[in-house]
Amino acid sequence: MKKQILYSLKSPYREQLDVIGFRFGHGKKSAAIVGAMRGNEVQQMYVCSRMIQELKKIEAKGLIAEDTEIMVIPCVNYYSMNIGKRFWAMDNTDINRMFPGYSLGETTQRIADGLFSKIQGYECGIQLASFYQQGNFLPHVKMMDTGFASPELMKDFGLQFGILRKPRPYDTTTLNYNWQIWETKAFSVYANATDVIDENAADEAVYAILRFLDKHDMISANTPPGYITKLIDESKTKQIRSEASGIFKSSIEIGKRVERGDVLGIISDPFDGEIISEIRSTVSGTVYFEYCSPLINSNTVCFKIIK
Amino acid sequence: MIETIASAALAVNENLNIQKRRIKNGSSKKRLSLVTGTHGDELEGQYLAYMIGSYIDEHIECLNGIVDIYPALNPMGIDSLTRGVPMFDLDMNRVFPGSKDGTMIEMLCSMIIDDISGSDVCVDVHSSNIFLKEIPQIRMSVPTAPALLPYAKMMNVDLVWIHESATVLESTLAHTLNTRGTKTIVVEMGVGMRITKEYCDQLFDGILNLLKELGMWSGETAPVREPIVSEGREVGFVNSDAAGIFVPCVSFGDTVEKGDHIGDVVDPLSSKTVETVEAVCDGLVFTLREYPVVYGGSLLARILKPAAGGTE
């Protein structure tokens, strides 16, 4: 393993920001794995740190394939992490909305460019992604439907679901989208939590990535058997929204199968405790997302169901 | 008449209400919408909305048509000094056109679009952010310029910046409305979290002139200035390469030559000048950094180059 600084940025008042990469193996740029780009992505950084532990052991046993280089970047934006902010500490811009970056541009464009120039050209790119809304996810893998890579590859992670997303205009400046445009097969792995550590989901994400690297002959690893991944078009999943606002309580666990009409949760009045809304499933399927904050506004996505 | 055009229930005993005021007189159905407050840290439009509304009230007999004023598309943002939509960390101007069946913010954006659509002209007033100060200017993409430029020239701004279109900007209010046939003009002026009265006065004259040109206003108007149009010109970007405190030595609106000293980045701890900032081209300084703390990459100024073969 070689630890190297991929990009540095001076701050007027803090120690220099160093984006650190951990390189395993030598030769062909095979896989790059990127963790936290936002200050609240603790789980994403943690999964990468676990990956580094696993890859160290694999490398020590000589089980990284010849002519294979794997790069892991646990955290791009620890400046924000250290002060409890989600986006860039100074101007609140999102590094994951700045790709492919611009070396002469604004600060976060420069960070994106500095990172992208080092992780471009890999055969595969895996980003530990998070969702903007508070909630729990069933670990899954997602791809942008840019037409540049086969969705079938998502099956190699052995997660329960592989979701294909049609890019929206605001997706065009994300790492995942730009990786694909520059011919890297790009995947987003969702390991449930964001600002807390979920050990079980982290285990599942680490095994899934190892499984993928093994399947693509980059490493030799023993992992627990995975799922036969079900591939789904994101537009075909069902979002269940709150019809009222107040205190939210889920009555279902993610990963459970529900039938149409089943009660998934309740919303009660925040002052007098009266139940004001029952949230029922409008389809039969598997719950893969649940909102997890105690307070809920109206029209908030509180469950997502794979039909 | 004050009307709530979009509403959503917040968690605890409160609704998020987006309101507009309709001022109507005469028989004409022509409609101008004045929209602002999409970003909670941009306040120039707040005073402008007041100025336009109160002046028309005092001279209501001069109005023939409908003026809709939407002072706060993001009321929670303005109220809590938050640029995006509080709780969501979302830039509202990247959520349009929204969706009736979408999340709370998508639903609100969809209702806003439905309400403004059909206006003869919509003026969407922004005021940069807390970091940069802008001379009063109108921005439009190349594809929309043929339809919007004649209106922009009526509005008493100093500059019309016609820029290349970017996919990510397809999620803006202006793009959505222009795509749906409602001519929407984006104004940028001043700086975030402040009101620059001089600029509000300038755009006030521009909006009255626009109303007059639309045949909606018979009252007095002031002469408007001819804006510089960026068409065929390039914009030079001056970004900091060092981290420290930026102290400019040019003023906003100055004309500079390439290589002119326009400011310094200094380090308060070491007492050194860490970067001498020079103009990257000849031209007009139409953007200047207002917030002094900078990192490598922070935008310090934008300079509009003179037209090829000519000078200002």
mmCIF file of N, CA and C in Angstrom, chain B residues 226-296:
data_model
loop_
_atom_site.group_PDB
_atom_site.id
_atom_site.type_symbol
_atom_site.label_atom_id
_atom_site.label_comp_id
_atom_site.label_asym_id
_atom_site.label_seq_id
_atom_site.Cartn_x
_atom_site.Cartn_y
_atom_site.Cartn_z
ATOM 1 N N GLU B 226 -28.318 52.742 -22.084
ATOM 2 C CA GLU B 226 -28.104 51.674 -23.070
ATOM 3 C C GLU B 226 -27.092 50.705 -22.448
ATOM 4 N N PRO B 227 -27.463 49.457 -22.266
ATOM 5 C CA PRO B 227 -26.495 48.550 -21.626
ATOM 6 C C PRO B 227 -25.379 48.125 -22.582
ATOM 7 N N ILE B 228 -24.254 47.776 -21.998
ATOM 8 C CA ILE B 228 -23.222 47.090 -22.780
ATOM 9 C C ILE B 228 -23.719 45.662 -22.962
ATOM 10 N N VAL B 229 -23.641 45.141 -24.181
ATOM 11 C CA VAL B 229 -24.071 43.755 -24.423
ATOM 12 C C VAL B 229 -22.816 42.913 -24.647
ATOM 13 N N SER B 230 -22.748 41.809 -23.940
ATOM 14 C CA SER B 230 -21.510 41.008 -23.967
ATOM 15 C C SER B 230 -21.317 40.238 -25.265
ATOM 16 N N GLU B 231 -22.296 40.263 -26.137
ATOM 17 C CA GLU B 231 -22.238 39.482 -27.383
ATOM 18 C C GLU B 231 -20.933 39.760 -28.134
ATOM 19 N N GLY B 232 -20.218 38.726 -28.479
ATOM 20 C CA GLY B 232 -18.981 38.894 -29.224
ATOM 21 C C GLY B 232 -17.809 39.318 -28.355
ATOM 22 N N ARG B 233 -18.034 39.423 -27.072
ATOM 23 C CA ARG B 233 -16.942 39.792 -26.163
ATOM 24 C C ARG B 233 -16.666 38.632 -25.231
ATOM 25 N N GLU B 234 -15.491 38.649 -24.676
ATOM 26 C CA GLU B 234 -15.180 37.601 -23.719
ATOM 27 C C GLU B 234 -15.198 38.174 -22.310
ATOM 28 N N VAL B 235 -15.392 37.303 -21.356
ATOM 29 C CA VAL B 235 -15.344 37.699 -19.949
ATOM 30 C C VAL B 235 -14.092 37.080 -19.331
ATOM 31 N N GLY B 236 -13.273 37.923 -18.717
ATOM 32 C CA GLY B 236 -12.080 37.426 -18.031
ATOM 33 C C GLY B 236 -12.395 37.171 -16.565
ATOM 34 N N PHE B 237 -12.010 36.015 -16.075
ATOM 35 C CA PHE B 237 -12.254 35.656 -14.671
ATOM 36 C C PHE B 237 -10.937 35.802 -13.898
ATOM 37 N N VAL B 238 -10.978 36.523 -12.807
ATOM 38 C CA VAL B 238 -9.793 36.643 -11.948
ATOM 39 C C VAL B 238 -10.054 35.830 -10.692
ATOM 40 N N ASN B 239 -9.324 34.751 -10.549
ATOM 41 C CA ASN B 239 -9.467 33.898 -9.361
ATOM 42 C C ASN B 239 -8.203 34.004 -8.524
ATOM 43 N N SER B 240 -8.388 33.897 -7.218
ATOM 44 C CA SER B 240 -7.228 33.901 -6.340
ATOM 45 C C SER B 240 -6.454 32.594 -6.502
ATOM 46 N N ASP B 241 -5.143 32.681 -6.414
ATOM 47 C CA ASP B 241 -4.349 31.446 -6.371
ATOM 48 C C ASP B 241 -3.857 31.173 -4.956
ATOM 49 N N ALA B 242 -3.908 32.180 -4.117
ATOM 50 C CA ALA B 242 -3.422 32.033 -2.738
ATOM 51 C C ALA B 242 -4.592 32.110 -1.758
ATOM 52 N N ALA B 243 -4.301 31.769 -0.517
ATOM 53 C CA ALA B 243 -5.314 31.886 0.534
ATOM 54 C C ALA B 243 -4.951 33.061 1.427
ATOM 55 N N GLY B 244 -5.941 33.825 1.837
ATOM 56 C CA GLY B 244 -5.681 34.975 2.704
ATOM 57 C C GLY B 244 -6.834 35.945 2.669
ATOM 58 N N ILE B 245 -6.497 37.238 2.761
ATOM 59 C CA ILE B 245 -7.502 38.293 2.782
ATOM 60 C C ILE B 245 -7.336 39.139 1.523
ATOM 61 N N PHE B 246 -8.409 39.264 0.759
ATOM 62 C CA PHE B 246 -8.332 40.040 -0.490
ATOM 63 C C PHE B 246 -8.688 41.499 -0.215
ATOM 64 N N VAL B 247 -7.771 42.365 -0.631
ATOM 65 C CA VAL B 247 -8.011 43.810 -0.493
ATOM 66 C C VAL B 247 -7.910 44.427 -1.883
ATOM 67 N N PRO B 248 -9.035 44.837 -2.466
ATOM 68 C CA PRO B 248 -8.979 45.383 -3.826
ATOM 69 C C PRO B 248 -8.413 46.799 -3.841
ATOM 70 N N CYS B 249 -7.848 47.191 -4.974
ATOM 71 C CA CYS B 249 -7.424 48.585 -5.118
ATOM 72 C C CYS B 249 -8.046 49.200 -6.371
ATOM 73 N N VAL B 250 -9.040 48.524 -6.938
ATOM 74 C CA VAL B 250 -9.850 49.156 -7.988
ATOM 75 C C VAL B 250 -11.273 49.246 -7.449
ATOM 76 N N SER B 251 -12.058 50.035 -8.107
ATOM 77 C CA SER B 251 -13.456 50.146 -7.715
ATOM 78 C C SER B 251 -14.299 49.428 -8.743
ATOM 79 N N PHE B 252 -15.407 49.116 -8.268
ATOM 80 C CA PHE B 252 -16.435 48.504 -9.048
ATOM 81 C C PHE B 252 -16.780 49.382 -10.248
ATOM 82 N N GLY B 253 -16.848 48.808 -11.447
ATOM 83 C CA GLY B 253 -17.196 49.611 -12.623
ATOM 84 C C GLY B 253 -16.000 50.297 -13.249
ATOM 85 N N ASP B 254 -14.800 50.142 -12.677
ATOM 86 C CA ASP B 254 -13.592 50.734 -13.281
ATOM 87 C C ASP B 254 -13.254 50.021 -14.578
ATOM 88 N N THR B 255 -12.613 50.752 -15.470
ATOM 89 C CA THR B 255 -12.042 50.129 -16.664
ATOM 90 C C THR B 255 -10.558 49.929 -16.407
ATOM 91 N N VAL B 256 -10.094 48.711 -16.646
ATOM 92 C CA VAL B 256 -8.692 48.385 -16.351
ATOM 93 C C VAL B 256 -8.001 47.871 -17.606
ATOM 94 N N GLU B 257 -6.675 47.852 -17.550
ATOM 95 C CA GLU B 257 -5.894 47.255 -18.637
ATOM 96 C C GLU B 257 -5.246 45.975 -18.132
ATOM 97 N N LYS B 258 -5.010 45.077 -19.062
ATOM 98 C CA LYS B 258 -4.375 43.808 -18.700
ATOM 99 C C LYS B 258 -3.084 44.075 -17.931
ATOM 100 N N GLY B 259 -2.908 43.412 -16.821
ATOM 101 C CA GLY B 259 -1.698 43.567 -16.013
ATOM 102 C C GLY B 259 -1.804 44.635 -14.945
ATOM 103 N N ASP B 260 -2.872 45.439 -14.986
ATOM 104 C CA ASP B 260 -3.060 46.450 -13.931
ATOM 105 C C ASP B 260 -3.189 45.774 -12.567
ATOM 106 N N HIS B 261 -2.649 46.422 -11.573
ATOM 107 C CA HIS B 261 -2.767 45.927 -10.198
ATOM 108 C C HIS B 261 -4.196 46.175 -9.723
ATOM 109 N N ILE B 262 -4.921 45.116 -9.415
ATOM 110 C CA ILE B 262 -6.313 45.333 -8.989
ATOM 111 C C ILE B 262 -6.540 44.964 -7.511
ATOM 112 N N GLY B 263 -5.524 44.425 -6.871
ATOM 113 C CA GLY B 263 -5.683 44.141 -5.441
ATOM 114 C C GLY B 263 -4.584 43.212 -4.948
ATOM 115 N N ASP B 264 -4.653 42.911 -3.660
ATOM 116 C CA ASP B 264 -3.662 42.008 -3.059
ATOM 117 C C ASP B 264 -4.371 40.978 -2.198
ATOM 118 N N VAL B 265 -3.752 39.808 -2.124
ATOM 119 C CA VAL B 265 -4.163 38.841 -1.114
ATOM 120 C C VAL B 265 -3.063 38.866 -0.051
ATOM 121 N N VAL B 266 -3.460 39.187 1.182
ATOM 122 C CA VAL B 266 -2.459 39.341 2.241
ATOM 123 C C VAL B 266 -2.695 38.303 3.345
ATOM 124 N N ASP B 267 -1.616 38.020 4.071
ATOM 125 C CA ASP B 267 -1.712 37.054 5.178
ATOM 126 C C ASP B 267 -1.586 37.813 6.502
ATOM 127 N N PRO B 268 -2.653 37.848 7.285
ATOM 128 C CA PRO B 268 -2.610 38.627 8.532
ATOM 129 C C PRO B 268 -1.610 38.076 9.549
ATOM 130 N N LEU B 269 -1.272 36.797 9.468
ATOM 131 C CA LEU B 269 -0.366 36.206 10.454
ATOM 132 C C LEU B 269 1.092 36.514 10.140
ATOM 133 N N SER B 270 1.484 36.278 8.871
ATOM 134 C CA SER B 270 2.888 36.487 8.518
ATOM 135 C C SER B 270 3.168 37.923 8.099
ATOM 136 N N SER B 271 2.134 38.721 7.972
ATOM 137 C CA SER B 271 2.253 40.123 7.530
ATOM 138 C C SER B 271 2.834 40.242 6.122
ATOM 139 N N LYS B 272 2.615 39.231 5.305
ATOM 140 C CA LYS B 272 3.146 39.249 3.926
ATOM 141 C C LYS B 272 2.000 39.386 2.922
ATOM 142 N N THR B 273 2.351 39.957 1.768
ATOM 143 C CA THR B 273 1.430 39.907 0.629
ATOM 144 C C THR B 273 1.674 38.572 -0.058
ATOM 145 N N VAL B 274 0.665 37.732 -0.100
ATOM 146 C CA VAL B 274 0.883 36.395 -0.660
ATOM 147 C C VAL B 274 0.533 36.341 -2.149
ATOM 148 N N GLU B 275 -0.197 37.300 -2.629
ATOM 149 C CA GLU B 275 -0.478 37.346 -4.068
ATOM 150 C C GLU B 275 -0.786 38.786 -4.477
ATOM 151 N N THR B 276 -0.119 39.212 -5.537
ATOM 152 C CA THR B 276 -0.453 40.504 -6.141
ATOM 153 C C THR B 276 -1.393 40.187 -7.292
ATOM 154 N N VAL B 277 -2.592 40.716 -7.210
ATOM 155 C CA VAL B 277 -3.617 40.325 -8.183
ATOM 156 C C VAL B 277 -3.630 41.322 -9.336
ATOM 157 N N GLU B 278 -3.554 40.787 -10.560
ATOM 158 C CA GLU B 278 -3.529 41.641 -11.745
ATOM 159 C C GLU B 278 -4.711 41.339 -12.641
ATOM 160 N N ALA B 279 -5.102 42.339 -13.416
ATOM 161 C CA ALA B 279 -6.185 42.146 -14.392
ATOM 162 C C ALA B 279 -5.730 41.148 -15.449
ATOM 163 N N VAL B 280 -6.604 40.206 -15.774
ATOM 164 C CA VAL B 280 -6.237 39.179 -16.759
ATOM 165 C C VAL B 280 -6.466 39.668 -18.189
ATOM 166 N N CYS B 281 -7.161 40.798 -18.319
ATOM 167 C CA CYS B 281 -7.430 41.354 -19.650
ATOM 168 C C CYS B 281 -7.823 42.818 -19.493
ATOM 169 N N ASP B 282 -7.914 43.528 -20.594
ATOM 170 C CA ASP B 282 -8.463 44.886 -20.580
ATOM 171 C C ASP B 282 -9.962 44.761 -20.359
ATOM 172 N N GLY B 283 -10.566 45.812 -19.819
ATOM 173 C CA GLY B 283 -12.024 45.815 -19.796
ATOM 174 C C GLY B 283 -12.636 46.402 -18.536
ATOM 175 N N LEU B 284 -13.930 46.159 -18.422
ATOM 176 C CA LEU B 284 -14.759 46.723 -17.348
ATOM 177 C C LEU B 284 -14.889 45.736 -16.187
ATOM 178 N N VAL B 285 -14.589 46.186 -14.982
ATOM 179 C CA VAL B 285 -14.748 45.327 -13.792
ATOM 180 C C VAL B 285 -16.229 45.352 -13.415
ATOM 181 N N PHE B 286 -16.919 44.258 -13.750
ATOM 182 C CA PHE B 286 -18.360 44.264 -13.460
ATOM 183 C C PHE B 286 -18.744 43.356 -12.295
ATOM 184 N N THR B 287 -17.791 42.581 -11.821
ATOM 185 C CA THR B 287 -17.979 41.780 -10.599
ATOM 186 C C THR B 287 -16.750 42.018 -9.738
ATOM 187 N N LEU B 288 -16.950 42.243 -8.450
ATOM 188 C CA LEU B 288 -15.794 42.418 -7.559
ATOM 189 C C LEU B 288 -16.088 41.730 -6.230
ATOM 190 N N ARG B 289 -15.047 41.062 -5.716
ATOM 191 C CA ARG B 289 -15.250 40.329 -4.465
ATOM 192 C C ARG B 289 -15.533 41.280 -3.314
ATOM 193 N N GLU B 290 -16.525 40.929 -2.534
ATOM 194 C CA GLU B 290 -16.955 41.756 -1.407
ATOM 195 C C GLU B 290 -16.503 41.122 -0.091
ATOM 196 N N TYR B 291 -16.524 39.771 -0.040
ATOM 197 C CA TYR B 291 -16.166 39.065 1.198
ATOM 198 C C TYR B 291 -14.664 38.787 1.164
ATOM 199 N N PRO B 292 -13.900 39.300 2.128
ATOM 200 C CA PRO B 292 -12.443 39.315 1.970
ATOM 201 C C PRO B 292 -11.733 37.964 2.074
ATOM 202 N N VAL B 293 -12.254 37.037 2.865
ATOM 203 C CA VAL B 293 -11.498 35.793 3.084
ATOM 204 C C VAL B 293 -11.534 34.944 1.810
ATOM 205 N N VAL B 294 -10.355 34.530 1.344
ATOM 206 C CA VAL B 294 -10.302 33.759 0.092
ATOM 207 C C VAL B 294 -9.439 32.511 0.236
ATOM 208 N N TYR B 295 -9.811 31.527 -0.542
ATOM 209 C CA TYR B 295 -9.010 30.318 -0.751
ATOM 210 C C TYR B 295 -8.455 30.380 -2.175
ATOM 211 N N GLY B 296 -7.546 29.476 -2.510
ATOM 212 C CA GLY B 296 -7.177 29.313 -3.907
ATOM 213 C C GLY B 296 -8.436 29.002 -4.692
#
